[in-house]
Amino acid sequence: QDGPQRKKRKSEVAEVDKQLDILAIGTAVGSILLYSTVKGELQSKLDGGHDNRVNCVRWHQDNCCLYSCSEDKHIVEWNTQTCKVKCKWKGDTSSVTSLCISPDGKMLLSAGRTIKLWDLETKEVYRHFTGHATSVSSLMFTTVKPMNENKPFDGITGLYFLSGAVHDRLLSVWYIRSDRKEKNAVMSFTVTNEPTFIDLTVSEVKEEPVKLAVVCRDGQLHLFEHILNGYCKKPLTSNCTIQIATPGNDGDSTPKPVPILAAAFCTDKQSLLLVYGNTLQPIIEKVSLNTTESHVCLIRDVQKVLSLKTDVALTKVKTPVVNSDAKVLVPGIPGHSTAVKTPSSGKEKKKNKRKTGETEESIEQRLEALDIDVSKVKTPGGLPQTDSFAVLLVQGLESNDAEILNRVLNTRKENVVKNTVARMPIHAVIPLLHELTKRLQGNPYSASLMVRWLKSVFTLHASYLSTLPDLIPQLGMLYQLMESRVKTLQKLSRLHGRLFILVTQVAASETVQDVTEVNQTAKLVYEDESSEEEGSDDEMIADKDSDENWDEDEEKEEQSDEQDMTVEKEINGDSDLEPENESEEE
């Protein structure tokens, strides 16, 4: 947006001159650049207001004040002298896409999808309007004074403003009432396609119609002329449609349409400035208005004006001067040279043509002429060297030869993989990635081999890949593959843990079974028959407990004890050693 236009006082002529040449540019990062059109350089940068893309920038009538809105849902008021934020407030629940300042400078229109009218002093919403179904792309006031001049004018009530939205073929006109009842549009203008550029002449008198020029995405310009005087139910169609086409001469008989890029009314309100042609080199032309015809097609020969000149010197090929002592190397195989041939004249070329009787040279003879020793090319392992690997890989990718690709990509040597990826040309990186992605989807064995190649490509060619604008869609399949495999990693690790426990338990049980069993049978077993009989007698005669029985039991126990002792001594071998002890025990 250009700087604001207003009458200059003598005291501030110099200051206003400085301000009028400033162009405010909103960036995708959220900063705003102030560019001096006179100096042709960047004057200052406004930072810290937005943290997302700036959608619209508007100068206030007060030169030092600038308003901006962004995708971060906020509206910011800037002081352009100090380059700092004056005020920042939330403008909508979603992104704010368009702004417009009222003629008196006290109100501000903002729009995302709904349209809000803000009081700039209090920063509160004064009025709400329903807006559009899609995001609003343009907002502008169409009247300066209210049509009903009887009532006192407060600066905003009674004014009309216009709005256009993305993918919407209707331009809506809204009326600011004193009450809050009506929130819908009072009238609408219909066009053939989405509006891309709108300009209008502001109505200052009650009877003066508003002239509207709307450029659509299809390259047509629609002109409307209407007196705003209240509600109109039916959408208004254009009074005149302007198109531009080529004459269709010089071999091409069909005329081609030339898109109109923008249009603006001149100060006399009777003529238009048209911008058409190519966006890189547009043509600006002044056209007088003639709205009596409903459709006007202007014939312009754009090709003659837009003939881009190419530098002829750049296309000339310079042949290098080669000495007879020079050795020319053949690409691909190191250390092999070819015979240098001096550029021959046209007469010699005719002589070199093979006669009917001569036989054609074989490939071996040609290789000998090129001074390539065939035996040197073959390495003991039968595999080519790293530099020829790169050549083979490129050939395989270009010809889509599965045999060559299998031969190269199935190598397991890390060193060979790294060197091959390092020596391959940059244009083959993306085809290689596509081939690796295709093979990753195959069996796990080939996937484990492909991962080595992927690692080398990403480490060695990361700087090239980061420069590609469409890298994410090209590597989309690879991302999905990696994500799906990473998702199963947790489940696999759990399964691995359980299987590990099972395997260790099975192994432990096997080791236990393998140990030789200890023979646990006793070497000597002594069974006491008397005690067993006693036990049975005691059980049989449980009720008869007399003193005699007890005595008999004691005697029998003593006898059994004596027998035990004698047996032990016999085992220990000391039965006859100590006769005295025996007598004492008896």
Coordinates of C-alpha atoms in Angstrom, one line a residue:
Q1 CA 0.0 0.0 0.0
D2 CA 1.3 3.4 -0.9
G3 CA 1.7 6.1 1.7
P4 CA -1.5 8.1 2.6
Q5 CA -2.3 11.2 0.5
R6 CA -3.4 14.4 2.3
K7 CA -3.0 18.1 2.1
K8 CA 0.4 19.4 3.2
R9 CA 0.9 22.3 5.6
K10 CA 4.0 24.5 5.1
S11 CA 5.5 23.4 8.5
E12 CA 5.3 19.7 7.7
V13 CA 5.9 19.6 3.9
A14 CA 9.4 18.1 4.3
E15 CA 8.2 15.5 6.8
V16 CA 5.3 14.4 4.7
D17 CA 7.5 14.1 1.6
K18 CA 9.6 11.7 3.4
Q19 CA 6.6 9.6 4.6
L20 CA 4.9 9.5 1.2
D21 CA 7.6 7.5 -0.5
I22 CA 7.5 4.6 2.0
L23 CA 6.1 1.2 0.9
A24 CA 5.1 -1.2 3.7
I25 CA 5.6 -4.9 2.8
G26 CA 4.3 -7.7 5.0
T27 CA 6.3 -10.9 5.0
A28 CA 5.5 -14.6 5.5
V29 CA 7.7 -14.7 8.6
G30 CA 5.6 -12.0 10.4
S31 CA 7.9 -9.0 10.1
I32 CA 7.0 -5.8 8.1
L33 CA 9.6 -4.1 5.8
L34 CA 9.5 -0.4 5.2
Y35 CA 11.0 0.3 1.8
S36 CA 11.9 3.7 0.5
T37 CA 10.9 4.0 -3.2
V38 CA 12.9 7.2 -3.7
K39 CA 16.1 5.9 -2.3
G40 CA 15.5 2.4 -3.6
E41 CA 16.6 0.7 -0.3
L42 CA 15.2 -0.8 2.8
Q43 CA 14.6 1.9 5.4
S44 CA 13.5 -0.1 8.5
K45 CA 12.1 -3.4 9.7
L46 CA 9.1 -3.8 12.1
D47 CA 9.6 -6.9 14.3
G48 CA 8.0 -8.4 17.4
G49 CA 4.3 -7.9 16.4
H50 CA 3.4 -11.1 14.6
D51 CA 4.7 -14.7 14.8
N52 CA 3.0 -15.9 11.5
R53 CA 2.4 -14.7 8.0
V54 CA 1.2 -11.1 7.5
N55 CA -2.0 -11.0 5.4
C56 CA -2.7 -7.3 5.1
V57 CA -1.0 -3.9 5.8
R58 CA -2.8 -0.5 5.9
W59 CA -1.5 3.0 6.4
H60 CA -3.5 5.3 8.7
Q61 CA -4.3 8.9 7.7
D62 CA -1.8 9.8 10.5
N63 CA 1.5 9.1 8.6
C64 CA 3.4 7.5 11.5
C65 CA 0.6 4.9 12.1
L66 CA 0.4 1.5 10.4
Y67 CA -2.0 -1.4 10.9
S68 CA -1.3 -5.0 10.1
C69 CA -3.2 -8.3 10.5
S70 CA -1.8 -11.9 10.4
E71 CA -2.5 -15.6 10.4
D72 CA -1.8 -15.5 14.2
K73 CA -5.4 -14.0 14.7
H74 CA -4.0 -10.6 15.9
I75 CA -4.2 -7.0 14.7
V76 CA -1.2 -4.8 15.5
E77 CA -1.0 -1.0 15.5
W78 CA 2.6 0.2 14.7
N79 CA 4.5 3.4 15.3
T80 CA 6.7 3.6 12.1
Q81 CA 9.0 6.2 13.6
T82 CA 10.0 4.2 16.6
C83 CA 9.5 0.9 14.8
K84 CA 7.6 -0.5 17.8
V85 CA 4.2 -1.9 18.6
K86 CA 1.7 0.7 19.8
C87 CA -1.1 -1.8 20.5
K88 CA -1.9 -5.5 19.8
W89 CA -5.2 -7.2 20.2
K90 CA -6.9 -10.4 19.1
G91 CA -9.0 -9.7 16.0
D92 CA -10.7 -13.1 15.4
T93 CA -11.0 -16.7 16.4
S94 CA -9.2 -17.7 13.1
S95 CA -6.7 -15.8 10.9
V96 CA -7.4 -12.1 10.1
T97 CA -7.0 -11.7 6.3
S98 CA -8.1 -8.1 5.5
L99 CA -8.2 -4.6 7.0
C100 CA -9.7 -1.2 6.0
I101 CA -9.6 2.1 7.8
S102 CA -12.7 4.3 7.8
P103 CA -12.6 7.7 6.0
D104 CA -12.4 9.7 9.3
G105 CA -9.6 7.4 10.6
K106 CA -11.5 6.5 13.9
M107 CA -12.8 3.1 12.9
L108 CA -11.1 0.0 11.5
L109 CA -12.8 -2.9 9.5
S110 CA -11.2 -6.3 10.0
A111 CA -12.2 -9.6 8.4
G112 CA -11.4 -13.3 8.6
R113 CA -14.7 -14.8 7.5
T114 CA -16.9 -12.6 9.6
I115 CA -16.4 -8.8 9.4
K116 CA -15.9 -6.6 12.5
L117 CA -15.9 -2.9 12.9
W118 CA -13.5 -1.7 15.6
D119 CA -13.4 1.5 17.6
L120 CA -9.7 2.4 17.4
E121 CA -9.7 4.4 20.6
T122 CA -11.1 1.7 22.9
K123 CA -10.2 -1.3 20.6
E124 CA -13.7 -2.7 21.1
V125 CA -16.0 -4.2 18.5
Y126 CA -18.5 -1.5 17.4
R127 CA -20.5 -3.7 14.8
H128 CA -20.6 -7.3 13.6
F129 CA -21.4 -8.4 10.1
T130 CA -22.0 -12.0 8.8
G131 CA -19.3 -11.9 6.2
H132 CA -18.5 -14.7 3.8
A133 CA -18.2 -18.5 3.8
T134 CA -14.5 -18.2 2.8
S135 CA -11.8 -15.9 4.0
V136 CA -12.3 -12.3 2.9
S137 CA -9.6 -11.0 0.5
S138 CA -10.6 -7.3 0.1
L139 CA -12.4 -4.6 2.1
M140 CA -13.0 -1.0 1.1
F141 CA -15.4 1.9 1.8
T142 CA -17.6 3.0 -1.1
T143 CA -19.0 6.2 0.4
V144 CA -17.5 9.1 2.4
K145 CA -20.8 10.7 3.5
P146 CA -24.2 9.2 4.4
M147 CA -26.9 9.3 1.7
N148 CA -29.4 10.8 4.2
E149 CA -27.9 14.2 4.9
N150 CA -30.7 15.3 7.3
K151 CA -29.3 13.4 10.3
P152 CA -26.1 14.5 12.0
F153 CA -23.1 12.5 10.8
D154 CA -20.9 10.7 13.5
G155 CA -18.2 9.7 11.0
I156 CA -19.3 6.1 10.4
T157 CA -23.1 5.6 10.6
G158 CA -24.8 5.5 7.2
L159 CA -21.7 4.6 5.2
Y160 CA -21.4 1.7 2.8
F161 CA -18.5 -0.7 2.3
L162 CA -17.6 -3.5 -0.1
S163 CA -16.1 -6.9 0.6
G164 CA -14.8 -9.8 -1.6
A165 CA -13.8 -13.3 -0.6
V166 CA -11.7 -16.2 -1.9
H167 CA -13.6 -18.6 -4.2
D168 CA -16.6 -16.3 -4.0
R169 CA -18.2 -14.9 -7.2
L170 CA -20.3 -12.4 -5.3
L171 CA -19.0 -9.0 -4.0
S172 CA -21.1 -7.9 -1.0
V173 CA -22.1 -4.3 0.0
W174 CA -22.8 -3.7 3.7
Y175 CA -24.5 -0.7 5.3
I176 CA -23.5 0.6 8.8
R177 CA -26.6 1.3 10.7
S178 CA -27.1 3.2 14.0
D179 CA -28.7 0.1 15.5
R180 CA -27.3 -3.4 15.6
K181 CA -30.3 -5.1 14.0
E182 CA -29.2 -5.8 10.4
K183 CA -26.0 -7.8 10.0
N184 CA -26.5 -9.1 6.4
A185 CA -25.4 -7.5 3.1
V186 CA -27.7 -5.0 1.5
M187 CA -26.7 -5.7 -2.1
S188 CA -24.2 -7.8 -4.1
F189 CA -22.4 -7.6 -7.4
T190 CA -21.9 -10.9 -9.4
V191 CA -18.8 -11.6 -11.5
T192 CA -17.6 -14.5 -13.7
N193 CA -14.8 -15.8 -11.4
E194 CA -13.0 -15.1 -8.1
P195 CA -12.1 -11.4 -7.8
T196 CA -8.3 -10.8 -7.7
F197 CA -8.2 -7.0 -7.9
I198 CA -10.8 -4.4 -7.1
D199 CA -10.8 -0.6 -7.5
L200 CA -13.6 1.9 -7.1
T201 CA -14.5 5.6 -7.3
V202 CA -15.8 6.8 -3.9
S203 CA -19.2 8.4 -4.0
E204 CA -19.1 11.8 -2.3
V205 CA -22.5 13.2 -3.4
K206 CA -25.9 11.5 -2.9
E207 CA -26.7 11.2 -6.6
E208 CA -23.2 10.2 -7.7
P209 CA -23.0 6.5 -8.6
V210 CA -20.2 4.3 -7.4
K211 CA -18.0 3.0 -10.2
L212 CA -16.5 -0.4 -9.6
A213 CA -13.7 -2.2 -11.6
V214 CA -13.3 -5.9 -10.7
V215 CA -10.5 -8.0 -12.2
C216 CA -11.2 -11.8 -12.0
R217 CA -9.0 -14.8 -12.0
D218 CA -10.1 -15.7 -15.5
G219 CA -8.4 -12.4 -16.8
Q220 CA -11.6 -10.5 -17.5
L221 CA -12.5 -7.0 -16.2
H222 CA -16.0 -6.2 -15.1
L223 CA -17.2 -2.6 -14.7
F224 CA -20.2 -1.7 -12.5
E225 CA -22.0 1.6 -12.0
H226 CA -24.6 1.9 -9.3
I227 CA -26.1 4.4 -7.0
L228 CA -26.1 3.0 -3.4
N229 CA -29.6 3.8 -2.1
G230 CA -30.6 1.0 0.3
Y231 CA -31.5 -2.7 0.0
C232 CA -31.4 -4.6 -3.3
K233 CA -32.4 -8.3 -3.3
K234 CA -31.2 -9.4 -6.7
P235 CA -27.4 -9.6 -7.4
L236 CA -26.3 -6.8 -9.9
T237 CA -24.6 -7.8 -13.1
S238 CA -21.8 -5.8 -14.8
N239 CA -22.5 -2.9 -17.1
C240 CA -19.5 -3.7 -19.2
T241 CA -17.0 -6.5 -19.5
I242 CA -13.5 -5.9 -21.0
Q243 CA -11.2 -8.6 -22.4
I244 CA -7.9 -8.4 -24.3
A245 CA -6.9 -10.8 -27.1
T246 CA -4.1 -11.2 -29.6
P247 CA -4.9 -10.3 -33.3
G248 CA -4.3 -13.9 -34.5
N249 CA -2.1 -13.0 -37.6
D250 CA 1.3 -14.4 -38.7
G251 CA 0.5 -18.0 -39.1
D252 CA -1.5 -18.4 -35.9
S253 CA -5.1 -17.7 -37.1
T254 CA -6.7 -18.2 -33.7
P255 CA -6.6 -15.2 -31.4
K256 CA -5.4 -16.0 -27.8
P257 CA -6.8 -14.2 -24.7
V258 CA -4.4 -12.0 -22.8
P259 CA -5.1 -11.9 -19.0
I260 CA -5.8 -8.6 -17.4
L261 CA -3.8 -8.4 -14.1
A262 CA -5.1 -5.2 -12.5
A263 CA -7.1 -2.1 -13.3
A264 CA -7.4 1.3 -11.6
F265 CA -9.5 4.4 -12.2
C266 CA -7.7 7.6 -13.1
T267 CA -8.3 10.9 -11.2
D268 CA -10.9 12.1 -13.8
K269 CA -13.0 8.9 -13.1
Q270 CA -13.6 8.6 -16.9
S271 CA -10.5 6.6 -17.9
L272 CA -8.9 3.4 -16.7
L273 CA -5.3 2.2 -16.3
L274 CA -5.1 -1.5 -17.4
V275 CA -2.3 -3.8 -16.5
Y276 CA -2.1 -6.9 -18.7
G277 CA 0.2 -9.5 -20.2
N278 CA 2.9 -11.3 -18.3
T279 CA 3.4 -10.8 -14.6
L280 CA 7.2 -10.6 -15.1
Q281 CA 6.9 -7.8 -17.7
P282 CA 3.4 -6.3 -17.6
I283 CA 2.1 -3.7 -20.0
I284 CA 0.3 -0.6 -18.5
E285 CA -2.1 1.2 -20.8
K286 CA -4.6 4.0 -20.3
V287 CA -8.1 3.3 -21.8
S288 CA -11.1 5.7 -21.9
L289 CA -14.3 4.3 -20.5
N290 CA -17.2 3.5 -22.9
T291 CA -19.9 1.7 -20.9
T292 CA -22.5 1.9 -23.7
E293 CA -21.3 -1.5 -25.0
S294 CA -21.9 -4.5 -22.7
H295 CA -18.8 -6.3 -24.0
V296 CA -15.5 -4.8 -25.2
C297 CA -12.6 -6.9 -26.6
L298 CA -9.4 -5.0 -27.1
I299 CA -6.9 -6.4 -29.7
R300 CA -3.3 -6.1 -28.6
D301 CA -0.3 -7.8 -30.1
V302 CA 1.5 -8.8 -27.0
Q303 CA 4.1 -11.1 -28.7
K304 CA 5.9 -8.1 -30.3
V305 CA 6.1 -6.2 -27.1
L306 CA 7.1 -9.2 -24.9
S307 CA 9.7 -10.7 -27.2
L308 CA 12.4 -11.7 -24.6
K309 CA 15.9 -11.1 -26.0
T310 CA 18.4 -13.9 -25.4
D311 CA 22.1 -13.2 -25.4
V312 CA 23.6 -14.8 -28.5
A313 CA 27.2 -14.9 -27.1
L314 CA 26.1 -17.4 -24.4
T315 CA 25.0 -20.0 -26.9
K316 CA 28.3 -20.1 -28.8
V317 CA 30.3 -23.3 -28.2
K318 CA 34.1 -22.8 -27.9
T319 CA 36.2 -25.8 -28.9
P320 CA 39.3 -26.1 -26.7
V321 CA 42.8 -26.1 -28.4
V322 CA 44.4 -29.4 -27.7
N323 CA 48.2 -30.0 -28.0
S324 CA 49.6 -33.2 -29.6
D325 CA 51.3 -34.1 -26.3
A326 CA 48.0 -33.9 -24.3
K327 CA 46.5 -37.1 -22.9
V328 CA 42.6 -37.2 -22.8
L329 CA 41.1 -39.4 -20.2
V330 CA 38.0 -41.5 -20.7
P331 CA 35.3 -40.9 -18.0
G332 CA 34.5 -43.8 -15.7
I333 CA 37.7 -45.8 -15.6
P334 CA 40.8 -44.1 -14.1
G335 CA 44.1 -44.1 -15.9
H336 CA 42.9 -45.0 -19.4
S337 CA 43.5 -42.5 -22.2
T338 CA 42.1 -42.1 -25.7
A339 CA 43.9 -41.0 -28.8
V340 CA 43.6 -37.3 -29.5
K341 CA 42.0 -36.6 -32.8
T342 CA 42.6 -33.2 -34.4
P343 CA 39.5 -31.6 -35.9
S344 CA 39.4 -32.7 -39.5
S345 CA 38.2 -30.6 -42.5
G346 CA 35.1 -31.5 -44.6
K347 CA 37.2 -33.0 -47.4
E348 CA 38.9 -35.5 -45.1
K349 CA 35.5 -36.5 -43.7
K350 CA 34.4 -37.5 -47.1
K351 CA 37.5 -39.7 -47.6
N352 CA 37.0 -41.4 -44.2
K353 CA 33.6 -42.9 -45.4
R354 CA 33.9 -46.6 -45.6
K355 CA 34.0 -48.1 -49.1
T356 CA 31.8 -51.0 -50.1
G357 CA 34.6 -53.6 -50.1
E358 CA 36.0 -52.7 -46.6
T359 CA 35.0 -54.7 -43.5
E360 CA 33.9 -53.0 -40.3
E361 CA 36.3 -52.9 -37.3
S362 CA 35.5 -55.1 -34.4
I363 CA 34.9 -53.8 -30.9
E364 CA 38.2 -55.2 -29.7
Q365 CA 40.1 -53.3 -32.4
R366 CA 38.2 -50.2 -31.5
L367 CA 39.1 -50.7 -27.8
E368 CA 42.8 -51.2 -28.8
A369 CA 42.6 -47.9 -30.8
L370 CA 41.3 -46.2 -27.6
D371 CA 44.3 -47.7 -25.8
I372 CA 42.2 -49.5 -23.2
D373 CA 43.6 -52.7 -21.9
V374 CA 40.6 -55.0 -21.4
S375 CA 42.4 -57.2 -18.9
K376 CA 43.1 -54.2 -16.6
V377 CA 39.4 -53.4 -16.4
K378 CA 38.5 -56.7 -14.8
T379 CA 39.4 -56.9 -11.1
P380 CA 40.3 -60.2 -9.4
G381 CA 36.9 -60.4 -7.7
G382 CA 35.0 -59.8 -10.9
L383 CA 33.4 -56.7 -9.5
P384 CA 34.1 -53.3 -11.0
Q385 CA 35.8 -50.5 -9.0
T386 CA 34.1 -47.7 -7.1
D387 CA 34.1 -45.1 -9.8
S388 CA 32.7 -47.5 -12.3
F389 CA 30.1 -48.5 -9.7
A390 CA 28.8 -44.9 -9.8
V391 CA 28.7 -45.1 -13.6
L392 CA 26.9 -48.4 -13.5
L393 CA 24.4 -47.1 -10.9
V394 CA 23.5 -44.1 -13.0
Q395 CA 23.1 -46.3 -16.1
G396 CA 20.9 -48.7 -14.2
L397 CA 18.7 -45.8 -12.9
E398 CA 18.4 -44.2 -16.3
S399 CA 17.6 -47.5 -18.1
N400 CA 15.7 -49.0 -15.2
D401 CA 17.8 -52.2 -15.6
A402 CA 17.1 -54.5 -12.6
E403 CA 20.2 -56.6 -13.3
I404 CA 22.6 -53.7 -13.1
L405 CA 20.8 -52.2 -10.0
N406 CA 20.9 -55.6 -8.2
R407 CA 24.5 -56.0 -8.9
V408 CA 25.4 -52.5 -7.5
L409 CA 22.8 -52.2 -4.6
N410 CA 23.5 -55.7 -3.2
T411 CA 27.0 -54.8 -2.1
R412 CA 27.7 -55.1 1.6
K413 CA 30.9 -53.2 1.9
E414 CA 30.3 -49.9 3.7
N415 CA 33.4 -48.3 2.0
V416 CA 32.2 -49.1 -1.5
V417 CA 28.7 -47.8 -0.8
K418 CA 30.0 -44.5 0.6
N419 CA 32.4 -43.9 -2.3
T420 CA 29.8 -44.8 -4.9
V421 CA 27.2 -42.3 -3.4
A422 CA 29.9 -39.6 -3.1
R423 CA 31.0 -40.0 -6.8
M424 CA 27.5 -40.2 -8.3
P425 CA 26.1 -37.1 -10.1
I426 CA 23.6 -34.9 -8.2
H427 CA 20.8 -35.4 -10.7
A428 CA 20.7 -39.1 -9.9
V429 CA 20.1 -38.7 -6.2
I430 CA 16.3 -38.4 -6.3
P431 CA 15.9 -41.4 -8.8
L432 CA 18.2 -43.4 -6.4
L433 CA 16.0 -42.5 -3.4
H434 CA 12.9 -43.6 -5.3
E435 CA 14.5 -46.9 -6.2
L436 CA 15.6 -47.5 -2.6
T437 CA 12.1 -46.7 -1.4
K438 CA 10.7 -49.3 -3.8
R439 CA 13.2 -51.9 -2.6
L440 CA 12.5 -51.1 1.1
Q441 CA 9.0 -52.3 0.6
G442 CA 10.3 -55.7 -0.3
N443 CA 11.6 -58.5 1.9
P444 CA 13.5 -57.6 5.1
Y445 CA 16.8 -58.9 3.8
S446 CA 16.9 -56.4 0.9
A447 CA 15.6 -53.6 3.2
S448 CA 18.6 -54.1 5.6
L449 CA 20.9 -53.6 2.6
M450 CA 19.0 -50.6 1.3
V451 CA 19.2 -48.8 4.7
R452 CA 23.0 -48.6 4.2
W453 CA 22.5 -46.8 0.9
L454 CA 19.9 -44.5 2.4
K455 CA 22.2 -43.5 5.3
S456 CA 25.0 -42.7 2.8
V457 CA 22.7 -40.6 0.5
F458 CA 21.3 -38.6 3.4
T459 CA 24.7 -37.9 5.0
L460 CA 26.5 -37.0 1.8
H461 CA 23.8 -35.2 -0.2
A462 CA 21.8 -33.5 2.6
S463 CA 22.8 -30.0 1.5
Y464 CA 21.4 -30.7 -2.0
L465 CA 18.2 -32.3 -0.8
S466 CA 17.5 -29.4 1.5
T467 CA 17.4 -27.1 -1.5
L468 CA 14.6 -29.0 -3.3
P469 CA 11.3 -27.2 -2.8
D470 CA 9.2 -30.4 -3.4
L471 CA 11.3 -32.7 -1.2
I472 CA 8.5 -33.7 1.2
P473 CA 6.0 -35.0 -1.4
Q474 CA 8.9 -36.8 -3.2
L475 CA 9.9 -38.6 0.0
G476 CA 6.4 -39.1 1.3
M477 CA 6.4 -42.8 0.8
L478 CA 9.8 -43.2 2.5
Y479 CA 8.5 -41.2 5.5
Q480 CA 5.4 -43.5 5.8
L481 CA 7.6 -46.6 5.6
M482 CA 9.9 -45.3 8.3
E483 CA 7.0 -44.3 10.5
S484 CA 5.2 -47.6 10.1
R485 CA 8.4 -49.5 11.0
V486 CA 9.2 -47.3 14.0
K487 CA 5.6 -47.8 15.3
T488 CA 6.1 -51.6 15.4
L489 CA 9.4 -51.2 17.2
Q490 CA 7.9 -51.0 20.6
K491 CA 5.7 -54.1 20.1
L492 CA 8.7 -56.0 18.6
S493 CA 10.9 -55.0 21.5
R494 CA 8.3 -56.3 24.0
L495 CA 8.0 -59.6 22.0
H496 CA 11.8 -59.8 21.9
G497 CA 11.9 -59.4 25.7
R498 CA 9.3 -62.2 26.3
L499 CA 11.0 -64.5 23.8
F500 CA 14.4 -63.8 25.5
I501 CA 12.9 -64.8 28.9
L502 CA 11.4 -68.0 27.4
V503 CA 14.7 -68.9 25.6
T504 CA 16.7 -68.4 28.8
Q505 CA 14.3 -70.5 30.8
V506 CA 14.4 -73.3 28.2
A507 CA 18.2 -73.2 28.2
A508 CA 18.3 -73.3 32.0
S509 CA 16.0 -76.3 32.2
E510 CA 18.1 -78.1 29.5
T511 CA 21.3 -77.5 31.5
V512 CA 19.7 -78.9 34.6
Q513 CA 18.6 -82.0 32.7
D514 CA 22.1 -82.5 31.3
V515 CA 23.7 -82.7 34.8
T516 CA 24.6 -86.4 35.8
E517 CA 22.2 -87.7 38.4
V518 CA 23.8 -88.5 41.8
N519 CA 23.2 -92.1 42.9
Q520 CA 21.1 -91.6 46.1
T521 CA 20.6 -95.3 47.0
A522 CA 22.0 -96.2 50.5
K523 CA 25.0 -98.4 50.7
L524 CA 23.7 -100.1 53.9
V525 CA 20.1 -100.4 55.1
Y526 CA 19.3 -101.8 58.5
E527 CA 15.7 -102.8 59.2
D528 CA 14.7 -103.2 62.9
E529 CA 12.2 -106.1 62.9
S530 CA 11.5 -106.1 66.6
S531 CA 10.6 -102.4 66.7
E532 CA 8.2 -103.0 63.8
E533 CA 6.6 -106.0 65.6
E534 CA 6.4 -103.9 68.8
G535 CA 4.7 -101.2 66.9
S536 CA 2.1 -103.7 65.5
D537 CA 1.6 -105.2 69.0
D538 CA 1.1 -101.8 70.6
E539 CA -1.5 -101.0 68.0
M540 CA -3.3 -104.3 68.4
I541 CA -3.4 -104.1 72.3
A542 CA -4.1 -100.4 72.6
D543 CA -6.7 -100.8 75.4
K544 CA -4.7 -103.1 77.7
D545 CA -2.1 -100.9 79.3
S546 CA -0.8 -102.8 82.4
D547 CA 2.5 -102.6 84.3
E548 CA 3.6 -105.9 83.1
N549 CA 3.4 -104.9 79.5
W550 CA 5.4 -101.8 80.2
D551 CA 8.2 -103.8 81.9
E552 CA 8.3 -106.2 78.9
D553 CA 8.5 -103.3 76.6
E554 CA 11.5 -101.9 78.5
E555 CA 13.3 -105.2 78.5
K556 CA 12.8 -105.6 74.8
E557 CA 14.0 -102.1 74.1
E558 CA 17.2 -102.7 76.1
Q559 CA 17.8 -105.9 74.1
S560 CA 17.3 -104.1 70.9
D561 CA 19.7 -101.3 72.0
E562 CA 22.3 -103.9 72.9
Q563 CA 21.9 -105.4 69.4
D564 CA 22.3 -102.0 67.8
M565 CA 25.5 -101.3 69.7
T566 CA 27.0 -104.7 68.7
V567 CA 26.2 -104.1 65.1
E568 CA 27.7 -100.7 65.1
K569 CA 30.9 -101.9 66.7
E570 CA 31.1 -104.7 64.2
I571 CA 30.8 -102.1 61.4
N572 CA 33.4 -99.9 63.0
G573 CA 35.7 -102.8 63.6
D574 CA 36.2 -102.3 67.4
S575 CA 34.0 -105.1 68.9
D576 CA 36.9 -107.1 70.4
L577 CA 39.2 -104.2 71.3
E578 CA 37.7 -103.2 74.6
P579 CA 36.2 -106.1 76.6
E580 CA 36.0 -104.1 79.8
N581 CA 33.7 -101.5 78.3
E582 CA 31.4 -104.2 77.1
S583 CA 31.1 -105.7 80.6
E584 CA 30.4 -102.3 82.0
E585 CA 27.6 -101.6 79.5
E586 CA 26.1 -105.0 80.3

